[in-house]
Structure formats: structure tokens, C-alpha cells
Amino acid sequence: MTELNFEKHFQDKVDAEIKIEPKDWMPDAYRKTLIRQISQHAHSEVVGMLPEGNWISRAPSLRRKLILLAKIQDEAGHGLYLYSAAETLGISREELVEQLLSGKAKYSSIFNYPTLTWADIGAIGWLVDGAAIMNQVMLTRASYGPYARAMVRICKEESFHQRQGYEIMLTLAKGSAAQQHMAQDALNRWWWPSLMMFGPKDDDSAHSQQSMKWKIKRKSNDELRQQFVDVTVQQAEVLGLAIPDPDLKWNEERGHYDFGEINWDEFWNVVKGNGPCNKQRLDARIKAHEDGAWVREAAMAYAEKKEQRKLMESAKAEAA
Amino acid sequence: MKNWPLWEVFIRSKSGLHHKHVGSLHAADAEMAIENARDVYTRRNEGVSIWVVESKHITASDPDDSDPLFEPAKDKVYRHPTFYDLPDEVKYM
Ligand SMILES: [Fe+2]
Ligand SMILES: [Fe+2]
């Protein structure tokens, strides 16, 4: 087959909803796009543990603390599933980590915002995990097998994340005036960054069209964002909290909520590294990686020593 | 430094079922691979037994050869019970 035939055969498979697997032929750009997207996703899961980790030791009850720990542990698992999926494309874990630590690879900008109060943990579960779920449910149908399978596993674990966050918000919203204020303040700060999680507008999204053709994505950024707004408005009503957008209004004709313009300057600014916590997050990852180096080395040395010992013992047994 | 090798993880979800591939992870040795697999793949009672195999020991069939490899099975319909016509009188077979 010629390159062109390979390409056509590949696209036919994608169109026929046949999953692409690691050893199948795939266009170089498809492989690159996947590595970029999956690793970015993996980094987001890992960096995403930092803002929440900030509150483990200060959770208001043992119940909340256990839940938060379990949730954050899940996120570590999500990072692992995704790194593994990326590795099937021929990039090593070390390269992936290196790209994150050197700042070459991006992660979701949402995690560059600080968690100032306990209500932020509620808002993150409710809004940030909620937005992530919207994206991830779509990705369970991605054309690349290992990515889609990782997403299925992630989505199963993800639904408790949103509920535990919403429950925190619910408790605060039904609490004292100070607690209600705290909940509203968290919603005010997290609402817009959550909408930004879906990425630039379709017209400004460089990779969107090709990704849709390859069925890596099946919905555009704007479609997903709209879907998120539509379901979240009612959830805010139940909480009795106000979404901080004066332009938010039901549009009978469209059958969707209209909402205000996102501050794209802020979005690009945070992407470029100038968000409130970009430096802090990266420094924390670098420190964790460096502090853990001796553990990784020691574990490897110990494994090698054990292997040696086993070999020697079996040689002795044979000689006897 | 030598990096931790990659392991493939197989989980038996309940007794009586096959082990099924669930994913992979890095670990220094088999023992650590099992412990890590426990932590990442069975946090919600997904398993009663874990197998780990170092990925380099797995030999996979070549997808480019899948036609000649699996073609021979396609025209052997007589391997299926539905291929055979039985008289209606025969009730249990
Ligand atoms: Fe996650
Ligand atoms: Fe989550």
C-alpha cells in the first residue's frame, strides 16, 4: 500500500467506528495530536491534585477529609491511566514527565487558580469536575482504543467527585450567613475559569476540526461549553446561589441559555504562564519529582538485588 | 538511573471469571507491580486476583497480518452447531 492508501484505510476505519489500536498504522499527525492531548490531560490530573491537596489537613470533618483523600487519590490514578495510554503511542513516561516539568507541555489552566477557602473544594468538585466529566464522557468514544478505555474507567470514578463537591456547596448554602457567603464567593471565582476549561471558541481553536474528523473529539468546545451551562444553571438554583453573569438568560428560540462573553485575555494570559499559581504549581511538581528521585533509585536497586539473590539461590539449588 | 519497567495488569473481577487486561503501570519489580495495581485498579472492589506481566514479555500478533492469520476460520461454518439441520422430532441436541 502507498502512504495515501494507508491514510484512506485509516480514515475508513475511523469513519466505520473501528477503534485504532497501538500497533495499527496511523498518520503521524494523529499520533502527535494524541500524544499532546493525552499527556496534557494526564498532567492536568496530576497538577489538579495540588489545589485540593491544600485542604486535606484542614477539611472541616473526618468524613470530609476521607472523601477528599479518596477523590485526590482517584485523580492520581487518572493521571496514571492517561500516561499509560500516551505511552502506547511510543513516548516514554520520562519524556512525558520531563515535558511537564520543563514547561513545554501544558495542563489545564484551571489549576493555576488558588483554593482560598473550604468552599473552593466544593466549587471545584461541582464545577471543575463537572466540566471535566462533560469532556470526558465525549472522549469515551474517542477513536484511539487505549484513550477511550482509559476514559471509561475515569468516568466511572468521576461521578462521585462532582457529587461530593456539590454536597459541600449544598451544606454551605444551607448554612449560616457566613457559610452562604463563602459558597457564593467560591462560585463567583470559579464560574468563569470553569467555562474557560472547554478551551478557545470554535473559530479560534486550531486543532478542533481535524480532531473531529479523526473522531478524537466528537463535540466542539462551544457545544460542550453550552451543554455545561445548560445543566449547571439549574444546579445553582437548587443551591440558591447566583451565577455571576448578568447576561445569563434562557433563550426560548435556541433552547439554550445565552451567556456573557468570556474574558479571553485572562484565558490566554493564564495559558501563557501568568496565572495566579502557575509558578507555584510547577515548582511543587518539580520539588516532588526531585525529592522522590532517591526512592525511585532505591526501589530499582533493591529489585535488582533481589533478582540477583534469586538467581544465585536457584544456581545453588541446581548445583546441589 | 535505570527506569522502572512497564508491567501489564490483568484482573479477575470475581471468582469463576477470566483475568482480563485492565491497563499498565511502572514498577521496580513484580511485587511492587502487584501492590501498585491493587492501588490503581482495584480501589472499588474491582478484583479478587491480580496478574502482572512485564510488558516486554508479551508477544502480540501483527495487525498487518491479521487477514491471513484469521482468514482460515471464516469459511468453516461447519464448526458451528447452527450449520446442521435436524429433524423437528429431535428435541434435545
Ligand atoms: Fe480526574
Ligand atoms: Fe475528578
Coordinates of C-alpha atoms and ligand atoms in Angstrom, one line a residue:
Chain A
M1 CA 0.0 0.0 0.0
T2 CA 1.1 3.5 -0.7
E3 CA 1.1 6.2 2.0
L4 CA -2.1 7.6 0.5
N5 CA -3.8 4.2 0.7
F6 CA -2.8 3.8 4.3
E7 CA -4.3 7.2 5.0
K8 CA -7.5 6.3 3.3
H9 CA -7.7 2.9 5.0
F10 CA -7.2 4.6 8.4
Q11 CA -9.9 7.2 7.8
D12 CA -12.3 4.5 6.6
K13 CA -11.8 2.6 9.8
V14 CA -12.3 5.8 11.9
D15 CA -15.5 6.5 9.9
A16 CA -16.7 3.0 10.4
E17 CA -16.2 3.4 14.2
I18 CA -13.5 0.8 14.3
K19 CA -11.1 1.7 17.1
I20 CA -7.4 2.4 16.3
E21 CA -5.1 0.3 18.4
P22 CA -1.4 1.0 19.3
K23 CA 0.2 -1.2 16.6
D24 CA -2.2 -0.1 13.8
W25 CA -0.9 2.2 11.1
M26 CA -1.8 5.8 11.9
P27 CA -0.9 9.2 10.4
D28 CA 2.0 10.9 12.1
A29 CA -0.1 13.9 12.9
Y30 CA -2.8 11.8 14.5
R31 CA -0.1 10.2 16.7
K32 CA 1.3 13.6 17.6
T33 CA -2.1 15.1 18.3
L34 CA -3.0 12.2 20.6
I35 CA 0.3 12.4 22.5
R36 CA -0.2 16.1 23.0
Q37 CA -3.8 15.8 24.1
I38 CA -3.5 12.7 26.3
S39 CA -0.4 13.9 28.0
Q40 CA -1.9 17.3 28.6
H41 CA -4.8 15.5 30.1
A42 CA -2.6 13.4 32.3
H43 CA -0.6 16.4 33.5
S44 CA -3.9 18.1 34.4
E45 CA -5.0 15.2 36.6
V46 CA -1.6 15.3 38.4
V47 CA -1.3 19.0 38.8
G48 CA -5.0 19.1 39.7
M49 CA -4.2 17.3 42.9
L50 CA -2.3 20.4 44.2
P51 CA -5.1 22.9 44.7
E52 CA -7.2 20.3 46.5
G53 CA -4.3 18.9 48.5
N54 CA -4.1 22.3 50.0
W55 CA -7.2 21.5 52.1
I56 CA -6.7 17.9 53.2
S57 CA -5.2 18.8 56.5
R58 CA -7.9 21.5 57.0
A59 CA -11.0 19.6 56.0
P60 CA -13.8 20.5 58.4
S61 CA -14.6 17.0 59.5
L62 CA -13.1 13.5 59.4
R63 CA -15.8 12.5 56.9
R64 CA -14.9 15.3 54.5
K65 CA -11.2 14.5 54.9
L66 CA -11.7 10.9 54.0
I67 CA -13.7 11.8 51.0
L68 CA -11.2 14.4 49.8
L69 CA -8.3 12.0 50.2
A70 CA -10.2 9.4 48.2
K71 CA -11.0 11.9 45.5
I72 CA -7.5 13.1 45.2
Q73 CA -6.2 9.6 45.1
D74 CA -8.5 8.9 42.2
E75 CA -7.0 11.8 40.3
A76 CA -3.6 10.3 40.7
G77 CA -5.0 7.1 39.2
H78 CA -6.5 9.1 36.3
G79 CA -3.0 10.6 35.7
L80 CA -1.6 7.1 35.6
Y81 CA -4.3 5.7 33.2
L82 CA -3.6 8.6 30.8
Y83 CA 0.2 8.4 31.0
S84 CA -0.1 4.7 30.2
A85 CA -2.4 5.5 27.2
A86 CA 0.1 8.0 25.9
E87 CA 3.0 5.6 26.3
T88 CA 1.3 3.2 23.9
L89 CA 1.9 5.8 21.2
G90 CA 5.7 5.4 21.6
I91 CA 6.6 8.1 24.1
S92 CA 8.2 7.2 27.4
R93 CA 7.0 8.2 30.8
E94 CA 10.3 10.0 31.5
E95 CA 9.8 12.2 28.4
L96 CA 6.2 12.9 29.4
V97 CA 7.2 14.0 32.9
E98 CA 10.2 16.0 31.5
Q99 CA 7.8 17.9 29.2
L100 CA 5.6 18.9 32.1
L101 CA 8.5 19.9 34.4
S102 CA 10.3 21.9 31.7
G103 CA 7.1 23.8 31.0
K104 CA 7.0 22.5 27.4
A105 CA 3.7 20.7 28.0
K106 CA 0.6 22.4 29.2
Y107 CA -2.0 21.3 31.7
S108 CA -5.5 22.7 32.3
S109 CA -5.3 26.3 33.2
I110 CA -8.0 25.9 35.9
F111 CA -5.4 24.5 38.3
N112 CA -3.5 27.8 38.2
Y113 CA -6.2 29.4 40.4
P114 CA -5.8 29.3 44.2
T115 CA -8.1 27.5 46.7
L116 CA -8.7 30.2 49.2
T117 CA -11.5 28.8 51.3
W118 CA -13.1 25.4 52.0
A119 CA -15.9 26.3 49.7
D120 CA -13.4 26.2 46.9
I121 CA -13.2 22.5 47.4
G122 CA -16.9 22.3 46.9
A123 CA -16.8 24.5 43.8
I124 CA -14.0 22.5 42.3
G125 CA -15.8 19.2 42.7
W126 CA -19.1 20.7 41.4
L127 CA -17.8 22.9 38.6
V128 CA -14.3 21.7 37.6
D129 CA -15.0 18.0 37.8
G130 CA -18.4 18.7 36.3
A131 CA -16.8 20.4 33.3
A132 CA -14.2 17.7 33.1
I133 CA -16.9 15.0 33.0
M134 CA -18.7 16.7 30.1
N135 CA -15.5 16.5 28.1
Q136 CA -14.5 13.0 29.3
V137 CA -17.9 11.4 28.6
M138 CA -17.4 12.5 25.0
L139 CA -13.9 11.1 25.0
T140 CA -15.1 7.6 26.0
R141 CA -15.9 7.3 22.3
A142 CA -12.6 8.6 21.0
S143 CA -11.2 6.7 18.0
Y144 CA -8.0 5.6 19.8
G145 CA -8.7 2.5 21.8
P146 CA -6.4 3.0 24.8
Y147 CA -7.5 6.6 25.3
A148 CA -11.2 5.6 25.0
R149 CA -10.8 2.8 27.5
A150 CA -8.9 5.0 30.0
M151 CA -11.8 7.4 29.7
V152 CA -14.4 4.8 30.5
R153 CA -12.6 3.9 33.7
I154 CA -12.1 7.6 34.6
C155 CA -15.8 8.5 34.0
K156 CA -16.9 5.6 36.3
E157 CA -14.8 7.1 39.1
E158 CA -15.5 10.7 38.3
S159 CA -19.2 10.9 39.2
F160 CA -18.6 10.8 42.9
H161 CA -16.2 13.7 42.5
Q162 CA -18.9 16.0 41.3
R163 CA -21.4 14.9 43.9
Q164 CA -19.1 15.3 46.8
G165 CA -18.3 18.8 45.7
Y166 CA -22.0 19.6 45.2
E167 CA -22.7 18.2 48.6
I168 CA -20.2 20.6 50.2
M169 CA -21.8 23.5 48.4
L170 CA -25.2 22.4 49.5
T171 CA -24.2 22.2 53.1
L172 CA -22.6 25.7 53.0
A173 CA -25.5 27.2 51.0
K174 CA -28.0 25.9 53.7
G175 CA -25.7 27.1 56.5
S176 CA -25.1 30.3 58.3
A177 CA -24.9 33.7 56.5
A178 CA -21.1 33.5 56.6
Q179 CA -21.2 30.0 55.0
Q180 CA -23.6 31.1 52.3
H181 CA -21.4 34.0 51.6
M182 CA -18.4 31.7 51.3
A183 CA -20.2 29.4 48.9
Q184 CA -21.3 32.4 46.7
D185 CA -17.8 33.8 46.7
A186 CA -16.4 30.4 45.6
L187 CA -18.9 30.2 42.8
N188 CA -18.1 33.8 41.8
R189 CA -14.4 33.0 41.4
W190 CA -14.7 29.5 39.8
W191 CA -17.5 30.1 37.4
W192 CA -15.6 31.8 34.6
P193 CA -12.4 29.7 34.8
S194 CA -14.7 26.6 34.6
L195 CA -16.2 27.9 31.3
M196 CA -12.7 28.5 30.0
M197 CA -11.9 24.8 30.6
F198 CA -13.6 23.9 27.4
G199 CA -10.9 25.8 25.5
P200 CA -11.0 28.7 23.0
K201 CA -14.0 29.4 20.9
D202 CA -14.5 27.1 17.9
D203 CA -13.4 29.9 15.5
D204 CA -10.2 30.3 17.3
S205 CA -9.5 26.6 18.0
A206 CA -6.5 25.5 16.0
H207 CA -6.9 21.7 16.2
S208 CA -10.6 21.3 16.6
Q209 CA -11.7 20.5 13.0
Q210 CA -9.1 17.9 12.4
S211 CA -9.7 16.2 15.7
M212 CA -13.4 15.9 14.9
K213 CA -12.6 14.3 11.5
W214 CA -10.3 11.8 13.3
K215 CA -13.1 11.3 15.9
I216 CA -10.7 12.1 18.8
K217 CA -13.3 14.8 19.7
R218 CA -17.0 14.5 18.8
K219 CA -18.3 17.8 20.1
S220 CA -16.8 21.2 19.6
N221 CA -15.5 23.4 22.5
D222 CA -18.5 25.7 22.2
E223 CA -21.0 22.8 22.1
L224 CA -19.6 21.3 25.3
R225 CA -19.5 24.7 27.0
Q226 CA -23.1 25.3 26.1
Q227 CA -24.1 21.8 27.4
F228 CA -22.3 22.6 30.7
V229 CA -24.0 25.9 31.2
D230 CA -27.4 24.4 30.4
V231 CA -27.2 21.7 33.1
T232 CA -25.4 23.8 35.7
V233 CA -27.8 26.7 35.9
Q234 CA -30.5 24.6 37.5
Q235 CA -28.0 23.1 39.9
A236 CA -27.1 26.6 41.1
E237 CA -30.8 27.4 41.5
V238 CA -31.2 24.4 43.8
L239 CA -28.3 25.8 45.8
G240 CA -29.9 29.2 45.9
L241 CA -26.7 30.7 44.6
A242 CA -26.4 33.3 41.8
I243 CA -24.2 32.6 38.8
P244 CA -22.0 35.7 38.3
D245 CA -23.2 36.5 34.8
P246 CA -25.7 39.4 34.2
D247 CA -26.1 38.2 30.6
L248 CA -27.2 34.7 31.6
K249 CA -30.7 34.2 30.2
W250 CA -32.8 31.3 28.8
N251 CA -33.2 31.6 25.1
E252 CA -36.5 30.1 24.1
E253 CA -35.7 30.1 20.4
R254 CA -32.3 28.3 20.8
G255 CA -33.5 26.1 23.6
H256 CA -30.3 27.0 25.4
Y257 CA -29.0 29.6 27.9
D258 CA -27.3 32.6 26.5
F259 CA -24.3 33.7 28.5
G260 CA -21.9 36.5 28.7
E261 CA -18.6 36.9 26.9
I262 CA -15.6 35.1 28.4
N263 CA -12.6 37.2 29.3
W264 CA -10.3 35.6 26.7
D265 CA -7.4 37.9 27.6
E266 CA -7.4 36.3 31.0
F267 CA -7.6 32.9 29.5
W268 CA -4.6 33.4 27.2
N269 CA -2.7 35.1 30.0
V270 CA -3.0 32.1 32.3
V271 CA -2.2 29.7 29.4
K272 CA 1.0 31.7 28.8
G273 CA 2.0 31.2 32.4
N274 CA 0.9 34.4 34.1
G275 CA -2.0 33.0 36.2
P276 CA -2.0 33.4 40.0
C277 CA -0.4 30.0 40.7
N278 CA 1.4 28.8 37.6
K279 CA 4.8 29.1 39.1
Q280 CA 3.8 27.6 42.5
R281 CA 2.2 24.6 40.8
L282 CA 5.2 23.8 38.6
D283 CA 7.6 24.3 41.5
A284 CA 5.6 21.9 43.6
R285 CA 5.8 19.3 40.8
I286 CA 9.5 19.8 40.3
K287 CA 10.1 19.5 44.0
A288 CA 8.0 16.3 44.3
H289 CA 9.9 14.8 41.4
E290 CA 13.3 15.7 42.7
D291 CA 12.5 14.7 46.3
G292 CA 11.3 11.3 45.0
A293 CA 14.3 10.6 42.9
W294 CA 16.1 8.6 45.7
V295 CA 13.0 6.5 46.2
R296 CA 12.8 5.6 42.6
E297 CA 16.5 4.7 42.6
A298 CA 16.4 2.8 45.8
A299 CA 13.4 0.7 44.7
M300 CA 15.2 -0.2 41.4
A301 CA 18.4 -1.1 43.2
Y302 CA 16.5 -3.2 45.7
A303 CA 14.6 -5.0 42.9
E304 CA 17.9 -5.8 41.1
K305 CA 19.5 -7.1 44.3
K306 CA 16.5 -9.3 45.0
E307 CA 16.7 -10.7 41.4
Q308 CA 20.4 -11.4 41.8
R309 CA 19.8 -13.2 45.0
K310 CA 17.1 -15.3 43.4
L311 CA 19.4 -16.3 40.6
M312 CA 22.2 -17.2 43.0
E313 CA 19.9 -19.4 45.0
S314 CA 18.5 -21.2 42.1
A315 CA 22.1 -21.8 40.8
K316 CA 23.0 -23.2 44.2
A317 CA 19.9 -25.4 44.2
E318 CA 20.8 -26.8 40.8
A319 CA 24.4 -27.5 41.8
A320 CA 23.3 -29.4 44.9
Chain B
M1 CA 19.5 5.7 36.5
K2 CA 17.6 2.7 35.1
N3 CA 13.8 3.5 34.9
W4 CA 11.2 1.2 36.3
P5 CA 10.0 -1.2 33.7
L6 CA 6.4 -1.3 32.4
W7 CA 4.0 -4.0 33.5
E8 CA 0.7 -5.2 32.1
V9 CA -2.0 -5.7 34.7
F10 CA -4.7 -8.4 34.5
I11 CA -7.6 -8.6 37.0
R12 CA -10.1 -11.3 37.8
S13 CA -13.2 -9.4 38.8
K14 CA -14.8 -12.2 40.6
S15 CA -14.1 -15.9 41.2
G16 CA -15.0 -18.0 38.2
L17 CA -14.2 -15.4 35.6
H18 CA -11.1 -15.0 33.5
H19 CA -8.4 -12.5 34.2
K20 CA -8.8 -9.5 31.9
H21 CA -6.3 -6.9 30.8
V22 CA -7.1 -3.6 32.5
G23 CA -4.0 -1.5 31.8
S24 CA -0.4 -1.0 32.7
L25 CA 1.9 0.7 35.1
H26 CA 5.6 1.1 36.0
A27 CA 7.1 -0.7 39.0
A28 CA 10.6 -1.8 40.1
D29 CA 9.6 -5.4 40.4
A30 CA 6.7 -7.8 40.3
E31 CA 5.8 -7.4 43.9
M32 CA 5.6 -3.7 43.6
A33 CA 3.6 -4.0 40.4
I34 CA 1.0 -6.1 42.2
E35 CA 0.8 -3.5 45.1
N36 CA 0.5 -0.6 42.7
A37 CA -2.1 -2.5 40.6
R38 CA -4.0 -3.0 43.8
D39 CA -4.0 0.7 44.5
V40 CA -4.8 1.9 41.0
Y41 CA -7.0 -0.8 39.5
T42 CA -9.0 -2.3 42.5
R43 CA -9.9 0.7 44.7
R44 CA -13.6 -0.1 44.3
N45 CA -13.6 -3.9 44.7
E46 CA -12.9 -4.5 41.0
G47 CA -10.9 -7.6 41.6
V48 CA -10.2 -10.7 43.6
S49 CA -7.0 -11.7 41.9
I50 CA -4.2 -9.8 40.1
W51 CA -1.7 -11.0 37.5
V52 CA 1.2 -8.8 36.3
V53 CA 3.5 -9.5 33.4
E54 CA 6.4 -7.3 32.3
S55 CA 5.3 -5.8 29.0
K56 CA 8.4 -6.8 27.2
H57 CA 7.4 -10.5 27.7
I58 CA 4.2 -10.1 25.7
T59 CA 4.3 -11.1 22.1
A60 CA 1.4 -9.7 20.0
S61 CA 0.2 -10.7 16.6
D62 CA 0.9 -8.2 13.9
P63 CA -2.2 -6.2 12.9
D64 CA -1.0 -6.1 9.3
D65 CA -1.0 -9.9 9.3
S66 CA -4.5 -10.2 10.8
D67 CA -6.1 -11.1 7.5
P68 CA -4.0 -14.2 6.7
L69 CA -4.0 -15.0 10.4
F70 CA -7.7 -15.1 10.9
E71 CA -9.0 -15.7 7.4
P72 CA -8.8 -19.5 7.7
A73 CA -11.6 -19.5 10.3
K74 CA -14.0 -17.6 8.2
D75 CA -15.1 -20.2 5.7
K76 CA -15.6 -23.0 8.2
V77 CA -19.2 -22.6 9.1
Y78 CA -19.5 -26.3 9.8
R79 CA -17.7 -25.6 13.0
H80 CA -20.9 -24.0 14.3
P81 CA -23.9 -26.1 15.5
T82 CA -26.3 -23.9 13.5
F83 CA -24.8 -25.4 10.3
Y84 CA -26.6 -28.7 10.8
D85 CA -30.3 -29.3 10.0
L86 CA -32.0 -31.7 12.4
P87 CA -35.5 -33.2 12.0
D88 CA -38.0 -31.5 14.3
E89 CA -38.6 -34.7 16.1
V90 CA -35.2 -34.4 17.7
K91 CA -35.9 -32.3 20.7
Y92 CA -32.8 -32.1 22.7
M93 CA -29.4 -31.9 21.0
Ligands
FE1 FE -9.9 13.1 37.1
FE2 FE -12.2 14.2 39.2

